[in-house]
Short mmCIF file of C-alpha atoms in Angstrom, two decimals:
data_model
loop_
_atom_site.label_atom_id
_atom_site.label_comp_id
_atom_site.label_asym_id
_atom_site.label_seq_id
_atom_site.Cartn_x
_atom_site.Cartn_y
_atom_site.Cartn_z
CA MET A 1 -29.62 5.39 -7.56
CA THR A 2 -29.66 1.41 -8.13
CA ILE A 3 -26.44 0.05 -7.01
CA ARG A 4 -25.50 -2.86 -9.67
CA VAL A 5 -23.79 -5.60 -7.61
CA LEU A 6 -22.05 -8.87 -8.73
CA ILE A 7 -21.97 -11.74 -6.25
CA CYS A 8 -18.76 -14.37 -6.34
CA ASP A 9 -18.51 -17.21 -3.91
CA GLN A 10 -17.99 -20.91 -5.07
CA LEU A 11 -20.93 -22.10 -2.80
CA PRO A 12 -24.11 -21.78 -5.01
CA VAL A 13 -26.36 -21.94 -1.36
CA ILE A 14 -24.44 -18.55 -0.31
CA ALA A 15 -24.33 -16.78 -3.78
CA ASP A 16 -28.14 -17.49 -4.24
CA GLY A 17 -29.07 -16.87 -0.81
CA LEU A 18 -26.78 -13.24 -0.90
CA LYS A 19 -29.07 -12.69 -4.47
CA THR A 20 -32.12 -13.24 -2.60
CA LEU A 21 -31.22 -11.19 0.53
CA LEU A 22 -30.07 -8.39 -2.12
CA ASP A 23 -32.77 -8.41 -4.50
CA ALA A 24 -35.58 -7.60 -2.02
CA MET A 25 -33.46 -3.91 -1.63
CA PRO A 26 -35.37 -1.47 -4.03
CA ASP A 27 -31.75 0.35 -4.26
CA ILE A 28 -29.72 -2.69 -5.31
CA ASP A 29 -29.60 -4.65 -8.80
CA VAL A 30 -27.64 -8.09 -8.65
CA ILE A 31 -26.48 -8.46 -12.08
CA GLY A 32 -25.13 -11.65 -11.66
CA THR A 33 -23.54 -14.62 -9.57
CA THR A 34 -20.30 -16.35 -10.17
CA HIS A 35 -17.64 -18.82 -8.44
CA ASN A 36 -14.78 -18.41 -10.83
CA GLY A 37 -12.60 -15.36 -10.46
CA MET A 38 -11.44 -15.08 -14.09
CA GLU A 39 -15.13 -15.11 -14.96
CA ALA A 40 -16.07 -12.45 -12.32
CA ILE A 41 -13.14 -10.24 -14.18
CA VAL A 42 -15.05 -10.73 -17.66
CA LEU A 43 -18.41 -10.20 -16.06
CA VAL A 44 -16.94 -6.65 -14.59
CA ARG A 45 -15.87 -5.72 -18.11
CA THR A 46 -19.26 -6.54 -19.71
CA THR A 47 -21.83 -5.74 -17.17
CA ARG A 48 -19.99 -2.68 -15.18
CA PRO A 49 -21.18 -3.41 -11.54
CA ASP A 50 -20.85 -0.98 -8.85
CA VAL A 51 -19.89 -3.15 -6.36
CA VAL A 52 -18.46 -6.60 -6.27
CA VAL A 53 -19.30 -8.82 -3.23
CA THR A 54 -16.58 -11.78 -3.00
CA ASP A 55 -15.68 -14.20 -0.98
CA LEU A 56 -11.67 -15.10 -1.05
CA ASN A 57 -12.19 -18.72 -1.75
CA LEU A 58 -13.02 -19.11 -5.74
CA GLN A 59 -12.11 -21.20 -8.53
CA THR A 60 -9.20 -20.52 -11.27
CA ILE A 61 -7.99 -17.85 -9.30
CA SER A 62 -8.24 -16.34 -5.70
CA GLY A 63 -10.78 -13.71 -4.64
CA LEU A 64 -7.40 -11.92 -3.45
CA GLU A 65 -5.58 -12.25 -6.92
CA MET A 66 -9.06 -11.17 -8.48
CA ILE A 67 -9.53 -8.24 -6.42
CA ARG A 68 -5.72 -7.27 -7.46
CA ARG A 69 -6.47 -7.55 -11.21
CA LEU A 70 -9.92 -5.69 -10.73
CA GLY A 71 -7.98 -2.80 -9.32
CA LYS A 72 -6.02 -2.24 -12.89
CA GLU A 73 -9.12 -2.20 -14.89
CA GLU A 74 -9.80 1.43 -16.60
CA GLU A 75 -13.01 1.64 -14.17
CA PRO A 76 -12.69 -0.55 -11.10
CA PRO A 77 -15.43 -1.70 -9.27
CA ASN A 78 -15.69 -1.26 -5.32
CA VAL A 79 -15.07 -4.44 -3.60
CA VAL A 80 -16.65 -5.81 -0.58
CA VAL A 81 -14.96 -8.87 0.93
CA PHE A 82 -17.34 -11.28 2.63
CA THR A 83 -15.22 -14.20 4.18
CA ALA A 84 -14.93 -16.47 6.77
CA ALA A 85 -11.28 -16.12 6.92
CA ASP A 86 -10.36 -12.87 9.19
CA THR A 87 -6.78 -13.34 10.44
CA ASP A 88 -4.60 -10.33 10.45
CA LYS A 89 -2.69 -11.70 7.80
CA THR A 90 -6.05 -11.89 5.75
CA VAL A 91 -6.97 -8.35 6.97
CA SER A 92 -3.69 -6.91 5.68
CA ASP A 93 -3.67 -8.82 2.09
CA VAL A 94 -7.28 -7.68 1.49
CA LEU A 95 -6.98 -3.91 2.53
CA HIS A 96 -3.77 -3.71 0.42
CA ALA A 97 -5.27 -5.37 -2.48
CA GLY A 98 -7.33 -2.46 -2.61
CA ALA A 99 -11.00 -3.82 -1.27
CA SER A 100 -13.33 -1.09 0.32
CA CYS A 101 -14.86 -3.29 2.91
CA LEU A 102 -14.36 -6.15 4.84
CA LEU A 103 -17.00 -8.66 6.60
CA GLY A 104 -16.72 -11.89 8.46
CA LYS A 105 -19.22 -14.23 7.33
CA GLY A 106 -21.15 -13.98 10.52
CA ALA A 107 -22.18 -10.41 9.63
CA SER A 108 -25.70 -9.46 9.70
CA PRO A 109 -27.75 -9.01 6.38
CA GLN A 110 -28.08 -5.05 7.57
CA GLU A 111 -23.98 -5.23 7.93
CA LEU A 112 -23.73 -6.63 4.63
CA ILE A 113 -26.25 -3.79 2.85
CA ASN A 114 -24.62 -1.29 4.82
CA ALA A 115 -21.18 -2.13 3.54
CA ILE A 116 -22.70 -2.72 -0.07
CA GLN A 117 -23.84 1.03 -0.09
CA ALA A 118 -20.82 2.91 1.58
CA ALA A 119 -18.46 1.00 -0.89
CA ALA A 120 -20.71 2.47 -3.52
CA ALA A 121 -20.20 5.86 -2.07
CA GLY A 122 -16.62 5.17 -2.04
CA GLN A 123 -16.17 4.87 1.69
CA THR A 124 -14.62 2.14 3.63
CA MET A 125 -16.32 -0.24 6.39
CA LEU A 126 -14.87 -2.42 8.27
CA ALA A 127 -16.50 -5.56 10.40
CA PRO A 128 -16.65 -4.01 14.20
CA ASP A 129 -14.00 -6.75 15.53
CA ILE A 130 -11.95 -6.37 12.58
CA ALA A 131 -11.85 -2.23 13.04
CA GLN A 132 -10.97 -2.77 16.49
CA ARG A 133 -8.17 -5.19 16.16
CA LEU A 134 -6.88 -2.47 13.73
CA VAL A 135 -7.20 0.03 16.27
CA THR A 136 -5.62 -2.28 19.07
CA TRP A 137 -2.12 -2.60 16.77
CA PHE A 138 -2.26 1.02 15.74
CA ARG A 139 -2.15 2.21 19.34
CA ALA A 140 0.61 -0.34 20.09
CA GLN A 141 2.94 1.18 17.45
CA PRO A 142 5.84 3.34 18.56
CA GLU A 143 4.94 7.38 18.01
CA PRO A 144 6.57 8.64 15.28
CA GLN A 145 9.99 10.72 16.31
CA GLU A 146 10.59 14.15 15.09
CA ALA A 147 13.82 14.71 13.34
CA GLU A 148 16.21 16.26 14.81
CA THR A 149 17.21 19.98 13.91
CA CYS A 150 20.61 20.60 12.05
CA PRO A 151 20.81 23.89 10.42
CA GLU A 152 24.03 22.57 8.55
CA VAL A 153 22.02 20.46 6.31
CA THR A 154 20.61 23.28 4.80
CA GLU A 155 24.05 24.08 3.71
CA LEU A 156 24.62 21.25 1.50
CA THR A 157 24.16 21.53 -2.27
CA PRO A 158 21.53 19.28 -3.96
CA ARG A 159 24.49 17.09 -5.54
CA GLU A 160 25.75 16.68 -1.58
CA ARG A 161 22.36 15.93 -0.69
CA GLU A 162 21.70 13.21 -3.09
CA VAL A 163 25.48 11.61 -2.28
CA THR A 164 24.83 11.67 1.39
CA ARG A 165 21.50 9.71 0.95
CA MET A 166 22.91 7.25 -1.32
CA VAL A 167 25.77 6.70 0.93
CA ALA A 168 23.54 6.32 4.08
CA LEU A 169 21.40 3.80 1.91
CA GLY A 170 24.70 1.57 1.93
CA MET A 171 26.28 2.38 -1.62
CA SER A 172 29.89 2.18 -1.89
CA THR A 173 31.74 5.04 -3.64
CA GLU A 174 32.11 3.26 -6.45
CA GLU A 175 28.47 2.45 -6.89
CA VAL A 176 27.68 6.47 -6.10
CA ALA A 177 29.95 7.11 -8.77
CA SER A 178 28.60 4.71 -11.18
CA GLU A 179 24.83 5.73 -10.59
CA LEU A 180 25.45 9.53 -10.97
CA ILE A 181 28.06 9.21 -13.75
CA ILE A 182 30.81 10.96 -12.09
CA GLY A 183 34.41 9.94 -10.85
CA GLU A 184 35.19 8.47 -7.67
CA ALA A 185 37.34 11.52 -6.94
CA THR A 186 34.52 13.56 -7.32
CA VAL A 187 32.43 11.13 -4.74
CA ARG A 188 34.87 11.47 -2.19
CA THR A 189 35.18 15.19 -2.74
CA HIS A 190 31.55 15.73 -2.26
CA LEU A 191 31.73 13.64 0.61
CA TYR A 192 34.93 15.34 2.15
CA ARG A 193 32.72 18.66 1.94
CA VAL A 194 29.93 17.23 3.48
CA ARG A 195 31.58 15.59 6.58
CA THR A 196 33.05 19.15 7.11
CA LYS A 197 29.76 21.04 6.87
CA LEU A 198 28.18 19.01 9.25
CA GLY A 199 31.19 18.32 11.63
CA VAL A 200 31.30 14.37 11.14
CA ARG A 201 34.31 12.40 11.58
CA ASP A 202 33.48 9.31 9.08
CA ARG A 203 31.00 7.64 7.29
CA ALA A 204 29.22 6.05 10.28
CA GLU A 205 28.62 9.00 11.84
CA LEU A 206 27.40 10.71 8.50
CA VAL A 207 25.00 7.82 8.16
CA SER A 208 23.44 8.04 11.48
CA LEU A 209 23.09 11.91 11.21
CA ALA A 210 21.30 11.43 8.10
CA TYR A 211 18.74 9.30 9.71
CA ARG A 212 18.38 11.36 12.62
CA THR A 213 18.01 14.76 10.82
CA GLY A 214 15.23 13.44 8.20
CA LEU A 215 17.68 13.25 5.11
CA ILE A 216 16.66 9.50 5.12
CA HIS A 217 13.71 8.12 6.57
CA SER A 218 13.92 4.91 8.91
CA THR A 219 12.45 3.07 6.10
CA GLY A 220 15.32 3.97 4.11
CA GLN A 221 13.60 6.29 1.71
CA PRO A 222 14.69 9.70 1.08
CA LEU A 223 13.08 12.83 1.93
CA GLY A 224 11.91 14.81 -1.17
CA ASP A 225 11.41 13.84 -4.78
CA GLU A 226 14.43 15.71 -6.02
CA SER A 227 16.66 12.79 -6.20
CA VAL A 228 14.60 9.47 -6.71
CA LEU A 229 17.11 6.40 -6.69
CA SER A 230 16.53 3.60 -9.15
CA PRO A 231 16.01 0.13 -7.74
CA GLY A 232 19.47 -0.54 -8.99
CA GLY A 233 20.72 2.28 -6.37
CA LEU A 234 19.64 0.11 -3.45
CA ARG A 235 22.20 -2.32 -3.25
CA ALA A 236 24.42 -2.51 -0.05
CA GLY A 237 27.62 -1.42 -0.59
#
């Protein structure tokens, strides 16, 4: 199958050089080049390339913004970022934006061809030095701690778990009552029953237990989907 490729680079000498290189490949068809991020989006909609090869420095909008916008298209192409910028922030931004592959401008022609083929197949490919940095970063992260076992947590009703999570997220009694559309006295009753069941003396111990037992992740996100909080419910109490 022929891979249809769009090249985006604000330097004509690089764009033309990439076109010449890729046109020599029997399984790759360069359907266009552009130095303009907005024009690239239009070309994607009209020509439907399989892969977009792009630098991050483009005119009108950045390559990073273009990648984000392409990800919202009905049929988004896979993206190979081919750039001289390879700082840790660039790597993070590019991967979060949705790019499939990331190569530095020092990559060999064969590495670029391999990346395009990998992207077309829905795979991910990183330059060796970038992959090594990610591995180094990953190994430096602390190992996740398993949640403590607390059988009493299973005795909480769904509403009691919901109130506990909200309190652990920093919401006041008044805010919990407003969020759940119940009375403040009812919230206090739920908290009293929770503390009794879990054997904790006060709110501080309750919050600590909620995190240790996994009722709340360390990121502040509740486990499970039975009680998703609205953005307004994440205020500090």
